[in-house]
């Protein structure tokens, strides 16, 4: 089984991946770690500040083929990160799709308004964020809207964080 976790920034993708790793003992791949490894090793001219679409175009073909390899080898893997294209399903045929569970996490505007301080407070629960100064209520809302609109337009289910943040998605 491949568990593909994506969504807007600060929605808990990494903590969900960690909880799933602890529960199922599946290894997980952080697309951010792959990105930084490729950047720091000089294997790309991209930078962490490049546009998300540009980074997705570069990283997704690598991640996609890693997913196919894991499925072909009958291995479990959690893949977590924001560099997953809205139309990701087109890259997999019927041999692969049944083995992929897709999870997209997003927050409602009301949740962001009511819980912004908590969101920032928990930003480094799993990974140490070096600079969070860019993160504002407006930027979070815009990021969430982009993911909600993009994935819903592609026919994907988006798990909305509306009232209270919990990891019930990890229970299923």
PDB file of C-alpha atoms in Angstrom:
ATOM      1  CA  UNK A   1       0.000   0.000   0.000  1.00  0.00           C
ATOM      2  CA  UNK A   2       1.174   3.483  -0.871  1.00  0.00           C
ATOM      3  CA  UNK A   3      -0.220   6.310   1.242  1.00  0.00           C
ATOM      4  CA  UNK A   4       0.113   9.576  -0.638  1.00  0.00           C
ATOM      5  CA  UNK A   5      -0.296  12.598   1.674  1.00  0.00           C
ATOM      6  CA  UNK A   6      -0.468  16.124   0.335  1.00  0.00           C
ATOM      7  CA  UNK A   7      -2.130  19.423   1.087  1.00  0.00           C
ATOM      8  CA  UNK A   8      -1.513  23.010   1.977  1.00  0.00           C
ATOM      9  CA  UNK A   9       1.298  24.204   4.212  1.00  0.00           C
ATOM     10  CA  UNK A  10       0.898  23.760   7.985  1.00  0.00           C
ATOM     11  CA  UNK A  11      -2.002  21.274   7.671  1.00  0.00           C
ATOM     12  CA  UNK A  12      -0.204  18.442   9.442  1.00  0.00           C
ATOM     13  CA  UNK A  13       1.041  16.339   6.526  1.00  0.00           C
ATOM     14  CA  UNK A  14       4.295  15.457   8.274  1.00  0.00           C
ATOM     15  CA  UNK A  15       2.704  14.653  11.629  1.00  0.00           C
ATOM     16  CA  UNK A  16       0.135  12.453   9.886  1.00  0.00           C
ATOM     17  CA  UNK A  17       2.947  10.619   8.066  1.00  0.00           C
ATOM     18  CA  UNK A  18       4.746  10.165  11.396  1.00  0.00           C
ATOM     19  CA  UNK A  19       1.584   8.814  13.080  1.00  0.00           C
ATOM     20  CA  UNK A  20       1.009   6.374  10.208  1.00  0.00           C
ATOM     21  CA  UNK A  21       4.639   5.237  10.405  1.00  0.00           C
ATOM     22  CA  UNK A  22       4.213   4.594  14.136  1.00  0.00           C
ATOM     23  CA  UNK A  23       0.908   2.744  13.672  1.00  0.00           C
ATOM     24  CA  UNK A  24       1.682   0.643  10.575  1.00  0.00           C
ATOM     25  CA  UNK A  25       5.501   0.642  10.579  1.00  0.00           C
ATOM     26  CA  UNK A  26       5.524   1.735   6.926  1.00  0.00           C
ATOM     27  CA  UNK A  27       8.572   3.760   5.922  1.00  0.00           C
ATOM     28  CA  UNK A  28       7.892   7.268   4.735  1.00  0.00           C
ATOM     29  CA  UNK A  29       9.462   9.533   2.183  1.00  0.00           C
ATOM     30  CA  UNK A  30       9.386  13.265   2.694  1.00  0.00           C
ATOM     31  CA  UNK A  31       9.358  14.961  -0.692  1.00  0.00           C
ATOM     32  CA  UNK A  32      10.926  17.990   1.044  1.00  0.00           C
ATOM     33  CA  UNK A  33      13.911  15.840   2.036  1.00  0.00           C
ATOM     34  CA  UNK A  34      14.265  14.634  -1.552  1.00  0.00           C
ATOM     35  CA  UNK A  35      14.023  18.245  -2.773  1.00  0.00           C
ATOM     36  CA  UNK A  36      16.714  19.469  -0.392  1.00  0.00           C
ATOM     37  CA  UNK A  37      18.987  16.508  -1.139  1.00  0.00           C
ATOM     38  CA  UNK A  38      18.825  17.227  -4.855  1.00  0.00           C
ATOM     39  CA  UNK A  39      19.352  20.965  -4.315  1.00  0.00           C
ATOM     40  CA  UNK A  40      22.205  20.653  -1.814  1.00  0.00           C
ATOM     41  CA  UNK A  41      23.982  17.996  -3.883  1.00  0.00           C
ATOM     42  CA  UNK A  42      23.986  20.281  -6.917  1.00  0.00           C
ATOM     43  CA  UNK A  43      21.843  17.900  -8.987  1.00  0.00           C
ATOM     44  CA  UNK A  44      19.477  20.751  -9.876  1.00  0.00           C
ATOM     45  CA  UNK A  45      19.653  24.492 -10.297  1.00  0.00           C
ATOM     46  CA  UNK A  46      16.321  24.856  -8.494  1.00  0.00           C
ATOM     47  CA  UNK A  47      16.210  26.471  -5.067  1.00  0.00           C
ATOM     48  CA  UNK A  48      13.824  26.106  -2.108  1.00  0.00           C
ATOM     49  CA  UNK A  49      12.424  29.515  -3.052  1.00  0.00           C
ATOM     50  CA  UNK A  50      11.398  28.458  -6.554  1.00  0.00           C
ATOM     51  CA  UNK A  51       7.737  28.365  -7.515  1.00  0.00           C
ATOM     52  CA  UNK A  52       5.854  25.263  -6.290  1.00  0.00           C
ATOM     53  CA  UNK A  53       4.765  24.415  -9.842  1.00  0.00           C
ATOM     54  CA  UNK A  54       8.381  24.431 -11.007  1.00  0.00           C
ATOM     55  CA  UNK A  55       9.460  22.232  -8.087  1.00  0.00           C
ATOM     56  CA  UNK A  56       6.530  19.862  -8.664  1.00  0.00           C
ATOM     57  CA  UNK A  57       7.417  19.520 -12.349  1.00  0.00           C
ATOM     58  CA  UNK A  58      10.958  18.536 -11.367  1.00  0.00           C
ATOM     59  CA  UNK A  59      10.240  16.328  -8.328  1.00  0.00           C
ATOM     60  CA  UNK A  60       7.027  14.515  -9.302  1.00  0.00           C
ATOM     61  CA  UNK A  61       8.514  12.352 -12.100  1.00  0.00           C
ATOM     62  CA  UNK A  62      11.088  11.032  -9.604  1.00  0.00           C
ATOM     63  CA  UNK A  63       8.516  10.442  -6.849  1.00  0.00           C
ATOM     64  CA  UNK A  64       6.049   8.884  -9.317  1.00  0.00           C
ATOM     65  CA  UNK A  65       8.597   6.296 -10.429  1.00  0.00           C
ATOM     66  CA  UNK A  66       9.569   5.545  -6.812  1.00  0.00           C
ATOM     67  CA  UNK A  67       5.881   4.860  -6.096  1.00  0.00           C
ATOM     68  CA  UNK A  68       5.608   2.542  -9.106  1.00  0.00           C
ATOM     69  CA  UNK A  69       8.732   0.670  -8.003  1.00  0.00           C
ATOM     70  CA  UNK A  70       7.398   0.222  -4.456  1.00  0.00           C
ATOM     71  CA  UNK A  71       4.093  -1.125  -5.804  1.00  0.00           C
ATOM     72  CA  UNK A  72       5.843  -3.479  -8.226  1.00  0.00           C
ATOM     73  CA  UNK A  73       7.999  -4.750  -5.340  1.00  0.00           C
ATOM     74  CA  UNK A  74       4.908  -5.202  -3.131  1.00  0.00           C
ATOM     75  CA  UNK A  75       6.286  -2.706  -0.592  1.00  0.00           C
ATOM     76  CA  UNK A  76       4.435  -0.268   1.635  1.00  0.00           C
ATOM     77  CA  UNK A  77       5.406   3.394   1.595  1.00  0.00           C
ATOM     78  CA  UNK A  78       4.081   6.681   2.906  1.00  0.00           C
ATOM     79  CA  UNK A  79       4.897   9.597   0.592  1.00  0.00           C
ATOM     80  CA  UNK A  80       4.351  13.027   2.097  1.00  0.00           C
ATOM     81  CA  UNK A  81       4.696  16.493   0.642  1.00  0.00           C
ATOM     82  CA  UNK A  82       3.154  19.322  -1.266  1.00  0.00           C
ATOM     83  CA  UNK A  83       4.793  18.582  -4.633  1.00  0.00           C
ATOM     84  CA  UNK A  84       2.062  16.283  -5.929  1.00  0.00           C
ATOM     85  CA  UNK A  85       0.252  17.503  -9.041  1.00  0.00           C
ATOM     86  CA  UNK A  86      -3.522  17.888  -8.995  1.00  0.00           C
ATOM     87  CA  UNK A  87      -3.828  15.409 -11.878  1.00  0.00           C
ATOM     88  CA  UNK A  88      -1.473  12.816 -10.348  1.00  0.00           C
ATOM     89  CA  UNK A  89      -3.801   9.902 -11.216  1.00  0.00           C
ATOM     90  CA  UNK A  90      -3.113  10.263 -14.946  1.00  0.00           C
ATOM     91  CA  UNK A  91       0.408   8.968 -14.294  1.00  0.00           C
ATOM     92  CA  UNK A  92      -0.794   5.575 -13.031  1.00  0.00           C
ATOM     93  CA  UNK A  93      -2.760   2.876 -14.805  1.00  0.00           C
ATOM     94  CA  UNK A  94      -5.088   0.284 -13.301  1.00  0.00           C
ATOM     95  CA  UNK A  95      -2.116  -1.837 -12.171  1.00  0.00           C
ATOM     96  CA  UNK A  96      -1.050   0.886  -9.730  1.00  0.00           C
ATOM     97  CA  UNK A  97      -4.104   2.916  -8.665  1.00  0.00           C
ATOM     98  CA  UNK A  98      -5.695   0.260  -6.398  1.00  0.00           C
ATOM     99  CA  UNK A  99      -2.490   0.276  -4.327  1.00  0.00           C
ATOM    100  CA  UNK A 100      -2.530   4.042  -3.688  1.00  0.00           C
ATOM    101  CA  UNK A 101      -4.482   5.695  -0.903  1.00  0.00           C
ATOM    102  CA  UNK A 102      -4.642   9.473  -1.448  1.00  0.00           C
ATOM    103  CA  UNK A 103      -5.049  11.972   1.394  1.00  0.00           C
ATOM    104  CA  UNK A 104      -5.195  15.738   0.892  1.00  0.00           C
ATOM    105  CA  UNK A 105      -5.361  17.914   4.020  1.00  0.00           C
ATOM    106  CA  UNK A 106      -6.706  21.467   3.912  1.00  0.00           C
ATOM    107  CA  UNK A 107      -8.076  23.964   6.411  1.00  0.00           C
ATOM    108  CA  UNK A 108     -11.169  26.127   6.101  1.00  0.00           C
ATOM    109  CA  UNK A 109     -10.877  29.903   6.343  1.00  0.00           C
ATOM    110  CA  UNK A 110     -12.873  29.803   9.588  1.00  0.00           C
ATOM    111  CA  UNK A 111     -10.459  27.273  11.088  1.00  0.00           C
ATOM    112  CA  UNK A 112      -7.447  29.389  10.101  1.00  0.00           C
ATOM    113  CA  UNK A 113      -9.066  32.518  11.569  1.00  0.00           C
ATOM    114  CA  UNK A 114      -9.942  30.793  14.844  1.00  0.00           C
ATOM    115  CA  UNK A 115      -6.732  28.775  15.266  1.00  0.00           C
ATOM    116  CA  UNK A 116      -3.920  30.726  13.589  1.00  0.00           C
ATOM    117  CA  UNK A 117      -1.860  31.053  16.787  1.00  0.00           C
ATOM    118  CA  UNK A 118      -2.150  27.296  17.417  1.00  0.00           C
ATOM    119  CA  UNK A 119      -1.198  26.518  13.820  1.00  0.00           C
ATOM    120  CA  UNK A 120       1.984  28.583  14.198  1.00  0.00           C
ATOM    121  CA  UNK A 121       2.665  27.135  17.658  1.00  0.00           C
ATOM    122  CA  UNK A 122       2.635  23.589  16.247  1.00  0.00           C
ATOM    123  CA  UNK A 123       4.520  24.365  13.039  1.00  0.00           C
ATOM    124  CA  UNK A 124       7.698  22.687  14.301  1.00  0.00           C
ATOM    125  CA  UNK A 125       6.179  19.708  16.131  1.00  0.00           C
ATOM    126  CA  UNK A 126       7.851  17.182  13.834  1.00  0.00           C
ATOM    127  CA  UNK A 127      10.371  19.192  11.839  1.00  0.00           C
ATOM    128  CA  UNK A 128      12.201  22.345  12.832  1.00  0.00           C
ATOM    129  CA  UNK A 129      11.065  25.131  10.511  1.00  0.00           C
ATOM    130  CA  UNK A 130      13.860  27.631  10.025  1.00  0.00           C
ATOM    131  CA  UNK A 131      11.822  30.642   8.937  1.00  0.00           C
ATOM    132  CA  UNK A 132       8.089  30.971   9.352  1.00  0.00           C
ATOM    133  CA  UNK A 133       7.907  34.711   8.818  1.00  0.00           C
ATOM    134  CA  UNK A 134       6.191  34.233   5.459  1.00  0.00           C
ATOM    135  CA  UNK A 135       3.266  32.446   7.128  1.00  0.00           C
ATOM    136  CA  UNK A 136       0.316  34.785   7.597  1.00  0.00           C
ATOM    137  CA  UNK A 137      -3.414  34.208   7.838  1.00  0.00           C
ATOM    138  CA  UNK A 138      -3.751  35.469   4.271  1.00  0.00           C
ATOM    139  CA  UNK A 139      -0.970  33.248   2.888  1.00  0.00           C
ATOM    140  CA  UNK A 140      -2.406  30.164   4.617  1.00  0.00           C
ATOM    141  CA  UNK A 141      -5.870  30.874   3.241  1.00  0.00           C
ATOM    142  CA  UNK A 142      -4.520  31.394  -0.273  1.00  0.00           C
ATOM    143  CA  UNK A 143      -2.487  28.176  -0.097  1.00  0.00           C
ATOM    144  CA  UNK A 144      -5.473  26.169   1.176  1.00  0.00           C
ATOM    145  CA  UNK A 145      -7.761  27.609  -1.516  1.00  0.00           C
ATOM    146  CA  UNK A 146      -5.239  26.617  -4.197  1.00  0.00           C
ATOM    147  CA  UNK A 147      -5.139  23.023  -2.983  1.00  0.00           C
ATOM    148  CA  UNK A 148      -8.884  22.728  -2.424  1.00  0.00           C
ATOM    149  CA  UNK A 149      -9.732  24.127  -5.861  1.00  0.00           C
ATOM    150  CA  UNK A 150      -7.007  22.194  -7.677  1.00  0.00           C
ATOM    151  CA  UNK A 151      -7.696  18.786  -6.179  1.00  0.00           C
ATOM    152  CA  UNK A 152     -11.487  19.100  -6.192  1.00  0.00           C
ATOM    153  CA  UNK A 153     -11.359  20.169  -9.851  1.00  0.00           C
ATOM    154  CA  UNK A 154      -9.397  16.964 -10.513  1.00  0.00           C
ATOM    155  CA  UNK A 155     -12.084  14.945  -8.739  1.00  0.00           C
ATOM    156  CA  UNK A 156     -10.107  14.251  -5.582  1.00  0.00           C
ATOM    157  CA  UNK A 157     -11.566  14.162  -2.082  1.00  0.00           C
ATOM    158  CA  UNK A 158     -10.076  16.807   0.199  1.00  0.00           C
ATOM    159  CA  UNK A 159     -10.076  16.201   3.957  1.00  0.00           C
ATOM    160  CA  UNK A 160     -11.140  19.513   5.473  1.00  0.00           C
ATOM    161  CA  UNK A 161      -9.950  20.634   8.885  1.00  0.00           C
ATOM    162  CA  UNK A 162     -12.925  22.694  10.053  1.00  0.00           C
ATOM    163  CA  UNK A 163     -13.632  22.509  13.768  1.00  0.00           C
ATOM    164  CA  UNK A 164     -10.885  20.764  15.662  1.00  0.00           C
ATOM    165  CA  UNK A 165      -7.638  19.370  14.409  1.00  0.00           C
ATOM    166  CA  UNK A 166      -7.361  15.668  14.909  1.00  0.00           C
ATOM    167  CA  UNK A 167      -5.638  12.831  13.197  1.00  0.00           C
ATOM    168  CA  UNK A 168      -8.739  10.671  12.792  1.00  0.00           C
ATOM    169  CA  UNK A 169      -7.693  10.095   9.187  1.00  0.00           C
ATOM    170  CA  UNK A 170      -4.812   8.047  10.660  1.00  0.00           C
ATOM    171  CA  UNK A 171      -7.315   5.791  12.410  1.00  0.00           C
ATOM    172  CA  UNK A 172      -8.752   4.513   9.116  1.00  0.00           C
TER     173      UNK A 172
END
